[in-house]
mmCIF file of C-alpha atoms in Angstrom:
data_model
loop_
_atom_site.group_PDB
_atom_site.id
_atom_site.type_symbol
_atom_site.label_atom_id
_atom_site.label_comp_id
_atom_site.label_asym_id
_atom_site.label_seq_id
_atom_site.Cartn_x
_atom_site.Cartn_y
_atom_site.Cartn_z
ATOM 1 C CA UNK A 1 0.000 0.000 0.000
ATOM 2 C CA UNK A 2 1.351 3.535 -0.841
ATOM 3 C CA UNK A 3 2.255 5.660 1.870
ATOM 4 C CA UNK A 4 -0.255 8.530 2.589
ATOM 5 C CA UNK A 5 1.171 11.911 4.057
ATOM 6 C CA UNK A 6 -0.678 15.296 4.239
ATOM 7 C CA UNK A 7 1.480 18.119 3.298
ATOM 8 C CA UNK A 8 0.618 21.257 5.306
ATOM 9 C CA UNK A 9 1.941 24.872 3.734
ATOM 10 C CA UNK A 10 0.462 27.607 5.294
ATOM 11 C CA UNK A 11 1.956 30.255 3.331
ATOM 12 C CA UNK A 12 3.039 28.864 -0.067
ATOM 13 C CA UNK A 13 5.813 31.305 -0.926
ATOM 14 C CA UNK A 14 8.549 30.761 -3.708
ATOM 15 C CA UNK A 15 10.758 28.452 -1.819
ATOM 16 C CA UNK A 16 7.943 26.596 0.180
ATOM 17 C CA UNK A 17 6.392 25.999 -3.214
ATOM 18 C CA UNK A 18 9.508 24.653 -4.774
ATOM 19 C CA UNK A 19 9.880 22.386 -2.193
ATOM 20 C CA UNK A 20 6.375 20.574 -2.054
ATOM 21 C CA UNK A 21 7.080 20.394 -5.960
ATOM 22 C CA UNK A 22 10.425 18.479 -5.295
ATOM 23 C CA UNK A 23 8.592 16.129 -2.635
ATOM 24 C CA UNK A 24 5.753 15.272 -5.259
ATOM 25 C CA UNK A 25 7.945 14.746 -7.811
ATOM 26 C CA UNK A 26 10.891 12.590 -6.282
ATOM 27 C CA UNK A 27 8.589 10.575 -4.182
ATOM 28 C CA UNK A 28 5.958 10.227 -6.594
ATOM 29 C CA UNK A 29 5.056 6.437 -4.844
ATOM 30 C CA UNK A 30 3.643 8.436 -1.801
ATOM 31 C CA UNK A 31 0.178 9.597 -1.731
ATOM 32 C CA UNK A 32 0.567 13.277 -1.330
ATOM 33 C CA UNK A 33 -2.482 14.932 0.236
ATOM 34 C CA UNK A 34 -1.961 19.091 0.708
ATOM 35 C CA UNK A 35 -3.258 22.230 1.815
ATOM 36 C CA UNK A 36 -1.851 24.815 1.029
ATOM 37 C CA UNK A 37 -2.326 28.625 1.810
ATOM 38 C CA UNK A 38 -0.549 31.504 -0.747
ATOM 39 C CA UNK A 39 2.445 33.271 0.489
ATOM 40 C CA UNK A 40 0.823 36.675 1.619
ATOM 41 C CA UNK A 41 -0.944 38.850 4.446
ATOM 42 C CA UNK A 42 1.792 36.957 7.282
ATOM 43 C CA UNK A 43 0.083 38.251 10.242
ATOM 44 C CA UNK A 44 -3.343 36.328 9.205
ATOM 45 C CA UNK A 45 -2.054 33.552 7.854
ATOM 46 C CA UNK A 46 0.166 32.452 10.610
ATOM 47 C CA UNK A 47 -2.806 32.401 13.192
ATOM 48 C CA UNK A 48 -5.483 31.910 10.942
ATOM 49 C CA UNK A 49 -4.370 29.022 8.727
ATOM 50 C CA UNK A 50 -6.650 26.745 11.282
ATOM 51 C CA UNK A 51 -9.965 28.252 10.437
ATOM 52 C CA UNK A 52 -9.055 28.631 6.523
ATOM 53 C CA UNK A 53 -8.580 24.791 6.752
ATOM 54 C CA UNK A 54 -11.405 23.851 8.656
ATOM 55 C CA UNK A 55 -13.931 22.449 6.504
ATOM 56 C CA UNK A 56 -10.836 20.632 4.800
ATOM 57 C CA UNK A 57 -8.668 19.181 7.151
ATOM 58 C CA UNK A 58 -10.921 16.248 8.462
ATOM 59 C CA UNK A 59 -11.329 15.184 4.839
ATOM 60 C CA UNK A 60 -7.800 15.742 3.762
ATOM 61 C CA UNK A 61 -5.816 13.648 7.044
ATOM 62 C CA UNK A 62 -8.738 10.949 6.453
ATOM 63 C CA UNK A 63 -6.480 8.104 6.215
ATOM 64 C CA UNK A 64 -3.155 9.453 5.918
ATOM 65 C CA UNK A 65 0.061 7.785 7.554
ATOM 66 C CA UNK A 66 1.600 10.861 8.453
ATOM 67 C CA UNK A 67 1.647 14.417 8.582
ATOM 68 C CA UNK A 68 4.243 17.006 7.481
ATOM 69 C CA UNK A 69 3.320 20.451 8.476
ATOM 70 C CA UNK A 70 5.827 23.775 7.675
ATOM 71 C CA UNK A 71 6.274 25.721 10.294
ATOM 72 C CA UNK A 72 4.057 28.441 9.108
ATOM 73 C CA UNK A 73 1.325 26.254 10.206
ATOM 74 C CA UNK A 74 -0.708 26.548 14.047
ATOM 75 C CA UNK A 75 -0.547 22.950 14.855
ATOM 76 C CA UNK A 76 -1.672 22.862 18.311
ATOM 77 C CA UNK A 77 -4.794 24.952 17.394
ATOM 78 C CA UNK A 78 -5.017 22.326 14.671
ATOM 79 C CA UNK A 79 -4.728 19.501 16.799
ATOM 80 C CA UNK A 80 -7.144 21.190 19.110
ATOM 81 C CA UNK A 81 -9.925 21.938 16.499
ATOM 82 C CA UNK A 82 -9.328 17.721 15.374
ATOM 83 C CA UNK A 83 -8.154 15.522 17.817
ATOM 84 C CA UNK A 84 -7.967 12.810 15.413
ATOM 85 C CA UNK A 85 -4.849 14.786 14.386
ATOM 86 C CA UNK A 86 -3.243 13.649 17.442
ATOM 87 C CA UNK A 87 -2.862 10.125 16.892
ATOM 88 C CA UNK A 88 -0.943 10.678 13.569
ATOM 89 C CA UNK A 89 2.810 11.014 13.395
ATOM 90 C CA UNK A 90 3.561 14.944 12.638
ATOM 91 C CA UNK A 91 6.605 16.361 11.600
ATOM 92 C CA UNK A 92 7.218 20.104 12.098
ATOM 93 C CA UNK A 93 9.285 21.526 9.133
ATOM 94 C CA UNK A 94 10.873 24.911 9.995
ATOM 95 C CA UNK A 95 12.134 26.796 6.653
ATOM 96 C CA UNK A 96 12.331 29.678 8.876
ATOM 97 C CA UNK A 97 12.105 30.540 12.658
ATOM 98 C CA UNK A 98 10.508 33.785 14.077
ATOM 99 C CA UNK A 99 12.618 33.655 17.281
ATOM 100 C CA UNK A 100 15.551 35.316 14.330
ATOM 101 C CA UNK A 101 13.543 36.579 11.829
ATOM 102 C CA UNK A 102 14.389 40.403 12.046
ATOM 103 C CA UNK A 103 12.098 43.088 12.589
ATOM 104 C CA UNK A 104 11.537 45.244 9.544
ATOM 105 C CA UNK A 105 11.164 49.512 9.287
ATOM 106 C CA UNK A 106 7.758 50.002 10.868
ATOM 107 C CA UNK A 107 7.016 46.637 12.315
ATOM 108 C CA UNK A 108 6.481 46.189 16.351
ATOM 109 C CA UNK A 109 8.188 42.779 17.503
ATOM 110 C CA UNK A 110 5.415 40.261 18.454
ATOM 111 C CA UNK A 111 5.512 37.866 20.535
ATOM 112 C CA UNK A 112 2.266 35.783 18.583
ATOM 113 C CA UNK A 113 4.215 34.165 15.699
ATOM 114 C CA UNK A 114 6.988 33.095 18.228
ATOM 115 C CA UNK A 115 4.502 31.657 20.278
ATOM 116 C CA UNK A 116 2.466 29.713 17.817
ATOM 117 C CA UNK A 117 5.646 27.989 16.740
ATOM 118 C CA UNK A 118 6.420 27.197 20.327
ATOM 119 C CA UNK A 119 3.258 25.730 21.090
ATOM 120 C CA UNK A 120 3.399 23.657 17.175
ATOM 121 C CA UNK A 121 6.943 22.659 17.968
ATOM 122 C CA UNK A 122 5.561 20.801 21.359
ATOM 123 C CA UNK A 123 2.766 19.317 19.749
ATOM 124 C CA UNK A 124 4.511 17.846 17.328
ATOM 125 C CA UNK A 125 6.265 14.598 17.297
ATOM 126 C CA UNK A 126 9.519 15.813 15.239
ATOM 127 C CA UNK A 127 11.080 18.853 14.622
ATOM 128 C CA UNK A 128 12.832 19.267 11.080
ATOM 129 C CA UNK A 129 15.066 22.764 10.329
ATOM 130 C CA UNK A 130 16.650 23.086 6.856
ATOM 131 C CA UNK A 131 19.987 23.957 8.873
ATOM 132 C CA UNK A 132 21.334 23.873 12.419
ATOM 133 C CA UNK A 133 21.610 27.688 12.418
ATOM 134 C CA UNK A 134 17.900 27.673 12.322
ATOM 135 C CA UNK A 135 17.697 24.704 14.927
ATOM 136 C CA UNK A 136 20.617 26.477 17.793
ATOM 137 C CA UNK A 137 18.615 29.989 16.933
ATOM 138 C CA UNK A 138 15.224 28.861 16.985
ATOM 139 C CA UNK A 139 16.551 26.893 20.592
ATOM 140 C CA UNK A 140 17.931 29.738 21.980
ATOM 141 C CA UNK A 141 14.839 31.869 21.106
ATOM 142 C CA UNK A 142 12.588 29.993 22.847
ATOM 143 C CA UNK A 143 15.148 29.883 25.861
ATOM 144 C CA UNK A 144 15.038 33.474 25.472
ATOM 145 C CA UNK A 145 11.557 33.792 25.290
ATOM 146 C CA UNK A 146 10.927 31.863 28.615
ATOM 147 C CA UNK A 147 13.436 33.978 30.315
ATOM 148 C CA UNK A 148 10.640 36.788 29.491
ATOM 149 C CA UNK A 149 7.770 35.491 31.394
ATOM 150 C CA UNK A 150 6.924 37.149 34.369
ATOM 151 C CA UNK A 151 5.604 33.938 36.459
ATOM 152 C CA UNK A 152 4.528 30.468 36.083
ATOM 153 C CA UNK A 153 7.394 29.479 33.591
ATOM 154 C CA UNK A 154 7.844 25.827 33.251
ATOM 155 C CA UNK A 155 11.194 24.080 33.890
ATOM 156 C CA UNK A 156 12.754 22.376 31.070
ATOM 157 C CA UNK A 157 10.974 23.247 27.694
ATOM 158 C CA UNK A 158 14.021 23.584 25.753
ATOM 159 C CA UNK A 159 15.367 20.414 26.940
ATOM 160 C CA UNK A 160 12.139 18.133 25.907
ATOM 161 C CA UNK A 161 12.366 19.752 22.472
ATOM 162 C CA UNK A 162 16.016 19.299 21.606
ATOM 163 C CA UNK A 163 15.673 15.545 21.419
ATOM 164 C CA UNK A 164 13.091 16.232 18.932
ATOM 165 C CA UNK A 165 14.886 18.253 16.307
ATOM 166 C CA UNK A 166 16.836 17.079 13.564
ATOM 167 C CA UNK A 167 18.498 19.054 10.766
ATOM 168 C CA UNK A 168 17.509 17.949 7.005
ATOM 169 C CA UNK A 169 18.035 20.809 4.516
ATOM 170 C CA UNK A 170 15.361 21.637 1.582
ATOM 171 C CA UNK A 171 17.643 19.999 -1.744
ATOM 172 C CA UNK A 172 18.781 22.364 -4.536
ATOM 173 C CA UNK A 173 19.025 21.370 -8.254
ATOM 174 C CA UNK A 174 22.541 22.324 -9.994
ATOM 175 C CA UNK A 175 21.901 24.842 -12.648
ATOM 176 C CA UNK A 176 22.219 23.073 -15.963
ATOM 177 C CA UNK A 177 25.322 23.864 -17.450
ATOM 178 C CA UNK A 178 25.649 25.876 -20.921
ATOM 179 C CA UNK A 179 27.804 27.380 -23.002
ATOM 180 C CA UNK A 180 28.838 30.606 -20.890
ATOM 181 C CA UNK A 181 32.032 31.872 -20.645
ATOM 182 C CA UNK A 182 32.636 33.256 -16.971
ATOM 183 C CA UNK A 183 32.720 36.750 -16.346
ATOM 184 C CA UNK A 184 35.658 37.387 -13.669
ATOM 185 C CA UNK A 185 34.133 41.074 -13.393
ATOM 186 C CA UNK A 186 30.234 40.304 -12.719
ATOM 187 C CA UNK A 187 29.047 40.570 -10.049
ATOM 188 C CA UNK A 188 25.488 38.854 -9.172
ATOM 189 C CA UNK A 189 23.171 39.456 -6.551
ATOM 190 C CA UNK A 190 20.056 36.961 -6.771
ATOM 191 C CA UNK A 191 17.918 37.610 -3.852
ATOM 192 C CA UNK A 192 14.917 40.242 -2.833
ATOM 193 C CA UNK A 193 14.870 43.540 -3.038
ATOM 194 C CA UNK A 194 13.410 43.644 0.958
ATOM 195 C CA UNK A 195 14.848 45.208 4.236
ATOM 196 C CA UNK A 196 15.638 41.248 5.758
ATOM 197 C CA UNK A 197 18.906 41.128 2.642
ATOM 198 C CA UNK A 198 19.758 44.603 3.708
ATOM 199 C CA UNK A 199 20.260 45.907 -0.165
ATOM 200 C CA UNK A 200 21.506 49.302 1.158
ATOM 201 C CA UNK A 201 24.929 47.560 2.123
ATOM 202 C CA UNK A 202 25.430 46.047 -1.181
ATOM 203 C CA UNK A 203 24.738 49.369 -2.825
ATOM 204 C CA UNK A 204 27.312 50.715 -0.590
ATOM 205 C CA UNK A 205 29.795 48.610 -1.640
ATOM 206 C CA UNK A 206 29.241 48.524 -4.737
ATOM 207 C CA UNK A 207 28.914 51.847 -5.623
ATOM 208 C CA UNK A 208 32.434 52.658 -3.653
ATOM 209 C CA UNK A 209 33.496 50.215 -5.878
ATOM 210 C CA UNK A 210 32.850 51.898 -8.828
ATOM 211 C CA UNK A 211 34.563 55.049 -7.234
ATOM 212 C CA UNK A 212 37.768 53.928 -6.787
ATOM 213 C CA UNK A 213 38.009 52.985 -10.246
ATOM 214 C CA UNK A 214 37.311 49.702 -10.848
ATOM 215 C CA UNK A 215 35.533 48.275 -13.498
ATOM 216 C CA UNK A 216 32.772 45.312 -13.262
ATOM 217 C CA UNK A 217 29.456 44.523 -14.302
ATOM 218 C CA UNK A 218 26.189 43.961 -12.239
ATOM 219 C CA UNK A 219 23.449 41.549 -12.828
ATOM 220 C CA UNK A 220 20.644 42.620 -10.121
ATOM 221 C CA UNK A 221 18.161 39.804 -10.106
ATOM 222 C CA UNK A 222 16.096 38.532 -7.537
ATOM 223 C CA UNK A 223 11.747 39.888 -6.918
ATOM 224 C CA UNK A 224 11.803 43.435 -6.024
ATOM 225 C CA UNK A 225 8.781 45.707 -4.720
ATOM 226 C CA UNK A 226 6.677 48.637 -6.481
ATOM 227 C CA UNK A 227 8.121 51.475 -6.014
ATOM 228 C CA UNK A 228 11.790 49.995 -6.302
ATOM 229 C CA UNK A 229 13.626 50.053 -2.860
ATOM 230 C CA UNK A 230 15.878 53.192 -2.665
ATOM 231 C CA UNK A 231 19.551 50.660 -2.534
ATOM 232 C CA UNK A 232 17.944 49.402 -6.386
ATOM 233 C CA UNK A 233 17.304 53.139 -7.462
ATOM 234 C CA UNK A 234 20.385 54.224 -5.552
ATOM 235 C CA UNK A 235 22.347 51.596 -7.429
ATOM 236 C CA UNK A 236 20.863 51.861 -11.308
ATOM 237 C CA UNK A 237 21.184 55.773 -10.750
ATOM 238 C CA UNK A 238 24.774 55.838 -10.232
ATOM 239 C CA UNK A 239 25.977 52.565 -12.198
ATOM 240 C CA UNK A 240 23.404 51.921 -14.766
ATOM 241 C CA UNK A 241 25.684 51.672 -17.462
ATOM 242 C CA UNK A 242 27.040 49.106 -16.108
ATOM 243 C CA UNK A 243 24.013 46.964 -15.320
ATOM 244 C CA UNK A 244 23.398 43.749 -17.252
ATOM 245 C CA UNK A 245 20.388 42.395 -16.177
ATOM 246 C CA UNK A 246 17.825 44.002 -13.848
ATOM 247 C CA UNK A 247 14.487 42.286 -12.482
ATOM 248 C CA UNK A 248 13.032 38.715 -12.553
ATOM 249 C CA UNK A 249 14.267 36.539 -15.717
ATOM 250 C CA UNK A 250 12.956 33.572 -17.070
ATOM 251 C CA UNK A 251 15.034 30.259 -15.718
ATOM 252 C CA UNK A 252 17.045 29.599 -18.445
ATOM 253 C CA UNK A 253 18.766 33.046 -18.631
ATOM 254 C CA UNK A 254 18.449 33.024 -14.898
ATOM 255 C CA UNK A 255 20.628 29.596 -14.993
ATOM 256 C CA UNK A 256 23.348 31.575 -17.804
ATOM 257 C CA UNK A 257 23.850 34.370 -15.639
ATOM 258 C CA UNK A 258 24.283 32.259 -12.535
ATOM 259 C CA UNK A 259 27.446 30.483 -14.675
ATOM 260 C CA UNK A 260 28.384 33.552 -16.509
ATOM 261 C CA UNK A 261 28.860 35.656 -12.710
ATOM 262 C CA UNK A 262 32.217 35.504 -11.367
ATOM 263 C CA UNK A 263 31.047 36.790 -7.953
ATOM 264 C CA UNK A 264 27.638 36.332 -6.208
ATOM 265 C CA UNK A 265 26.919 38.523 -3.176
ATOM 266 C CA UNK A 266 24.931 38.181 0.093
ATOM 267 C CA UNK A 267 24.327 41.117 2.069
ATOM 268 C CA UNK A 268 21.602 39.081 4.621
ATOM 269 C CA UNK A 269 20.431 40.128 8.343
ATOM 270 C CA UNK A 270 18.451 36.841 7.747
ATOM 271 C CA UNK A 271 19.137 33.958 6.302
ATOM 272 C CA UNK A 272 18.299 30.353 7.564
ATOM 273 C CA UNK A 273 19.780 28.666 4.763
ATOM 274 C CA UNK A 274 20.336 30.006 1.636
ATOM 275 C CA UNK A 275 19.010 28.622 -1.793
ATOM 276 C CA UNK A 276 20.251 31.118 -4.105
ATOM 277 C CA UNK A 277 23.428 31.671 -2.780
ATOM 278 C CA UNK A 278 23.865 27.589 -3.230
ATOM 279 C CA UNK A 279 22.404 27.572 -6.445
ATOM 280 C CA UNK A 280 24.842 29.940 -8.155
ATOM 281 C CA UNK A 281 27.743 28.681 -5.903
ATOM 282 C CA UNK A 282 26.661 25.337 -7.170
ATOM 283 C CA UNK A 283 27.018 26.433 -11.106
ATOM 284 C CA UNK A 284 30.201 28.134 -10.477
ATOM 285 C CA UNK A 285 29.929 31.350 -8.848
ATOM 286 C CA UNK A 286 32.553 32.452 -5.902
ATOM 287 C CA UNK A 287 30.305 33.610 -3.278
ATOM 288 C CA UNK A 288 30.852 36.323 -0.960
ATOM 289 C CA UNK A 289 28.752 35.913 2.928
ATOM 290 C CA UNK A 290 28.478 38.134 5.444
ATOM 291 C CA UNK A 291 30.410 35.905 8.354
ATOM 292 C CA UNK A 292 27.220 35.174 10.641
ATOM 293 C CA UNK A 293 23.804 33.237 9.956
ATOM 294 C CA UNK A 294 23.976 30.191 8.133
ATOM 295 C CA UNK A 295 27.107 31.017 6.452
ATOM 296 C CA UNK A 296 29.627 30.230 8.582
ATOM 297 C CA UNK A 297 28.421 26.142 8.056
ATOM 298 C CA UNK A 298 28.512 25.902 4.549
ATOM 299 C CA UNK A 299 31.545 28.104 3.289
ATOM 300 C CA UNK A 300 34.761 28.119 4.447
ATOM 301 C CA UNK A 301 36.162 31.740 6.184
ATOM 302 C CA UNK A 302 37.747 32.971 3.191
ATOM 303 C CA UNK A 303 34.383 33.468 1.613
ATOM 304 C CA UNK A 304 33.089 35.415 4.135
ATOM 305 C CA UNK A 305 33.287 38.955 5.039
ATOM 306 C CA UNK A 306 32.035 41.327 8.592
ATOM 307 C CA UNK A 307 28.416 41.364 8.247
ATOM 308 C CA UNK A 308 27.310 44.484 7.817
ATOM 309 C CA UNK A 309 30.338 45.996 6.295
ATOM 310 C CA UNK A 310 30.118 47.841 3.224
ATOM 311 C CA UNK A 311 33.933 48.959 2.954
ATOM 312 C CA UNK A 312 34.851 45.176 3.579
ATOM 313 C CA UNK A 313 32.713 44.113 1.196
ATOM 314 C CA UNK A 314 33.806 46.595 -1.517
ATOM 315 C CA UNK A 315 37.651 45.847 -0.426
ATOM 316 C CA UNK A 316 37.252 41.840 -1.242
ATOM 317 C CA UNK A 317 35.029 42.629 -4.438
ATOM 318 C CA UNK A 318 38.310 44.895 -5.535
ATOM 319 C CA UNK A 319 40.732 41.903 -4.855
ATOM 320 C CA UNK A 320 38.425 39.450 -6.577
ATOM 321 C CA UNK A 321 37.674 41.172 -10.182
ATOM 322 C CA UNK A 322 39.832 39.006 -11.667
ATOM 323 C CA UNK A 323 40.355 34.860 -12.688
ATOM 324 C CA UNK A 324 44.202 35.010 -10.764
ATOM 325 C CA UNK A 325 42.811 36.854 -7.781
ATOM 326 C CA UNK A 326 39.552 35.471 -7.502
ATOM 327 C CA UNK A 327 39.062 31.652 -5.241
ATOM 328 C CA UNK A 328 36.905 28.923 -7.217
ATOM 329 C CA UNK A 329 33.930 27.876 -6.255
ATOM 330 C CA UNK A 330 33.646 26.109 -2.680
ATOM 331 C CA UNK A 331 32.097 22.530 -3.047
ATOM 332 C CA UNK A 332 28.385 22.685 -1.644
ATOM 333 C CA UNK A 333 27.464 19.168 -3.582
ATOM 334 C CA UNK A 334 26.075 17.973 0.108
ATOM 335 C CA UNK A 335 23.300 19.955 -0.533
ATOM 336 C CA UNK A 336 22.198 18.485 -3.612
ATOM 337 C CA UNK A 337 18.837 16.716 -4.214
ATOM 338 C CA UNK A 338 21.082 13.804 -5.317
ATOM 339 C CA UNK A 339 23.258 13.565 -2.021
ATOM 340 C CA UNK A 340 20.204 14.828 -0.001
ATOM 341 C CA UNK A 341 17.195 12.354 -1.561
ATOM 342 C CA UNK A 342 18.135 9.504 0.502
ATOM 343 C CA UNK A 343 17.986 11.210 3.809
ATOM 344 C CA UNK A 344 14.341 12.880 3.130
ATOM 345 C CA UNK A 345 13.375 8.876 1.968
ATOM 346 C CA UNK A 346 14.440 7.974 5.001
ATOM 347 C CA UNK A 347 12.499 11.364 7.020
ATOM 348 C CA UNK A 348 9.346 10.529 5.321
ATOM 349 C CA UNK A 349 9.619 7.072 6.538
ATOM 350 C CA UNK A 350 9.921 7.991 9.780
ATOM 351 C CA UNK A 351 13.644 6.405 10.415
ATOM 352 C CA UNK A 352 15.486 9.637 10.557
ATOM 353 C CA UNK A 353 16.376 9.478 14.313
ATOM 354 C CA UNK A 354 15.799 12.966 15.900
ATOM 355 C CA UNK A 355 18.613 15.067 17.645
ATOM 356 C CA UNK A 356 20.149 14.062 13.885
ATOM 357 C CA UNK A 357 22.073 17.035 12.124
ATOM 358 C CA UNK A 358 22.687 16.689 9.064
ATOM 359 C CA UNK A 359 -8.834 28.902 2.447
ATOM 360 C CA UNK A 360 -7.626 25.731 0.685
ATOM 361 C CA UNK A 361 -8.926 23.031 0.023
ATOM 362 C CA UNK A 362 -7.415 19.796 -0.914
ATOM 363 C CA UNK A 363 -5.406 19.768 -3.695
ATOM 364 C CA UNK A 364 -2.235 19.075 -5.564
ATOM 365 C CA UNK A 365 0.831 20.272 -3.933
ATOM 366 C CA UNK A 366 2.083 22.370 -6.681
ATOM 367 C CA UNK A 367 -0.771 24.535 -6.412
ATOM 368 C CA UNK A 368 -2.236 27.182 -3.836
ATOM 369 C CA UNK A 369 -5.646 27.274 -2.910
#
C-alpha cells in the first residue's frame, strides 16, 4: 500500500512551493495529500491558517500515515480543532524561525508568531530545520523567550524539544550547465529587493566600488517591490551603465547568468539557509557571505566577510575582479537533491532518528488554494 502523508503549507511562498514540488515529484510512490495557503498577508495567515482549513482538514488527514506540516502552520490549534490529528505522526518543518527573523522599518516585535511555533513545535512529534543555524537559533529563542515570562514558567521546555529536532536541509538542483564563458568582473546578486537582505549595504559597496576605479558589471536579479527600494534606485542611478540584467528573468537566462557571474553577493540580516546563494555557488559562482547566519556552516572563512560591512565588502570585491585573484567555487554538492534524496526517503519514513544534524482546500501540492 502507498504511503499517505498530508502536506501542510500555510503560506506557499517561492521556496515553500519549490519544495512541495520536489517532494511530489521525487517521491511520486507516496500519496501526497496538501493544503496549502498563498504566500501573503503573514500576520493572518500564521494564526489563521486553522480556520481557513477547517472544513478541509478532516477530509484531507482521512487516512493518511503521516503528517508534514511547515512551520508556518498553528498545529496545536489544529490539533485542538481535530483531535484525530493527534494520533498521527507529525513532523514540524521549519524553513524559517521567528525567534531570528528580524524586525523590519515600521514593524512592532510580536511575541504571537513566536509563540504559535512554540506551542506547534511541542505538539509535534519531530522537529525538522533546513539547517542547524535555524535549529541552535530557533533553541535559543525559545530559551530566550521563557526567560521573558513574568511567572509560572515551566522548567525544562528547551530540553524536551532538543531531542526532537533534527536538521535535514530543503535539496537544490545544480543549474544546468551551458555554453557561458565566466565573467571574472560580474558581479550577481540573486535575492529580494526587501529590508531582511539589507540591499543598502550592497549598494554601498558597490557603488564605492565603482569610485575607486574599478571596473565590473552587475546583474541585479532577484523579486523586487513597487516602487523599487531606494539601494535598487540608488544603485541603477549611479551605475546603470554598467548593469546587465535588472528584475526577474525567465530560468534559463536566470541559470546563464548564474554560470556567466564571477562573484555572487549576500548582504543578509536573515538567512536560515540560503538557496540562491547555493544555487549559483553550485554552477560556479565564488560567493561572498556576510560571516554570521547560516554562512559560517557551509563556506569556508575565506568566503566570508564582517556582516554588515560595506567597505569590507567593496575591499574583497576589488581583490576578486579578476580569474588570478579570484578563489573557485567552494564545493556545496552535500546539498544536492542527489546527495540529499536519501535522507528525506528515510524522514518521510519515519527512520530519521531525531537530535540528527545533518482557504484551501485539498489539492495538488504544486498549487495554492
Amino acid at each position: 500500500m502507498r504511503q499517505r502523508i498530508l502536506l501542510l503549507s500555510a503560506y506557499q511562498a517561492d521556496s515553500h512551493a519549490w519544495w512541495t514540488r520536489w517532494l511530489e515529484e521525487r517521491f511520486a510512490d507516496i500519496d501526497w495529500r496538501c493544503l496549502t495557503l498563498p504566500g501573503r498577508h503573514f500576520k493572518w495567515r500564521i494564526r489563521g491558517n486553522p480556520l481557513s482549513w477547517i472544513d478541509h482538514i478532516a477530509e484531507a488527514s482521512q487516512g493518511v500515515d503521516r503528517v508534514l506540516a511547515t512551520s508556518m502552520v498553528d498545529l496545536a490549534t489544529l490539533r485542538g480543532l481535530h483531535p484525530a490529528l493527534a494520533g498521527i505522526p507529525t513532523d514540524y518543518y521549519f524553513h524559517e524561525n521567528q525567534f531570528a527573523y528580524p524586525v523590519g522599518p515600521g514593524q512592532r516585535p510580536s511575541v504571537e508568531p513566536q509563540i504559535v511555533q512554540l506551542y506547534s513545535a511541542l505538539a509535534a512529534d519531530r522537529l525538522l530545520f533546513n539547517s542547524e543555524w535555524n535549529r541552535g537559533s530557533f533553541l535559543d529563542g525559545v530559551a530566550a523567550l521563557l526567560r521573558r515570562m513574568p511567572d509560572a514558567v515551566p522548567a525544562g521546555i528547551v530540553e524536551r524539544l532538543a531531542p526532537k529536532t533534527a536538521v535535514v536541509p530543503v535539496p537544490i538542483v545544480p543549474p544546468a550547465a551551458g555554453r557561458v564563458s565566466r565573467d571574472a568582473r560580474l558581479i550577481l546578486w540573486n535575492h529580494r529587493w526587501e529590508y531582511d537582505k539589507a540591499p543598502e549595504v550592497f549598494a554601498d559597496a558597490v557603488i564605492r566600488l565603482a569610485e575607486a576605479g574599478h571596473a565590473f558589471r552587475l546583474a541585479l536579479l532577484g523579486p523586487r517591490p513597487h516602487p523599487p527600494p531606494p539601494a535598487l534606485s540608488r544603485i541603477v542611478d549611479a551605475l546603470g551603465d554598467r548593469v546587465i540584467a535588472n528584475g526577474r528573468v525567465p530560468r534559463g537566462e536566470y541559470d546563464a547568468l548564474l554560470h556567466r557571474a564571477g562573484v555572487v553577493v549576500s548582504t543578509a540580516i536573515h538567512e536560515f539557509q540560503g538557496l540562491g546563494m547555493l544555487e549559483a555557488t553550485a554552477a560556479g559562482a565564488t560567493p561572498l557571505v556576510p560571516d554570521a547566519l547560516v554562512y559560517p556552516e557551509q563556506y569556508p572563512a575565506e568566503y566570508r566577510y564582517p556582516a554588515g560591512d560595506a567597505d569590507a565588502l567593496a575591499r574583497r570585491l576589488a581583490g576578486w575582479l579578476g580569474d588570478s585573484a579570484r578563489p573557485g567555487a567552494p564545493d556545496v554538492s552535500g546539498w544536492y537533491d542527489t546527495a540529499l534524496q536519501p535522507l528525506w526517503r528515510q524522514t518521510l519514513s519515519g527512520s530519521v532518528s531525531a537530535a540528527a544534524s545533518s482557504g484551501g482546500g485539498s489539492h495538488p501540492c504544486t498549487g495554492d488554494s
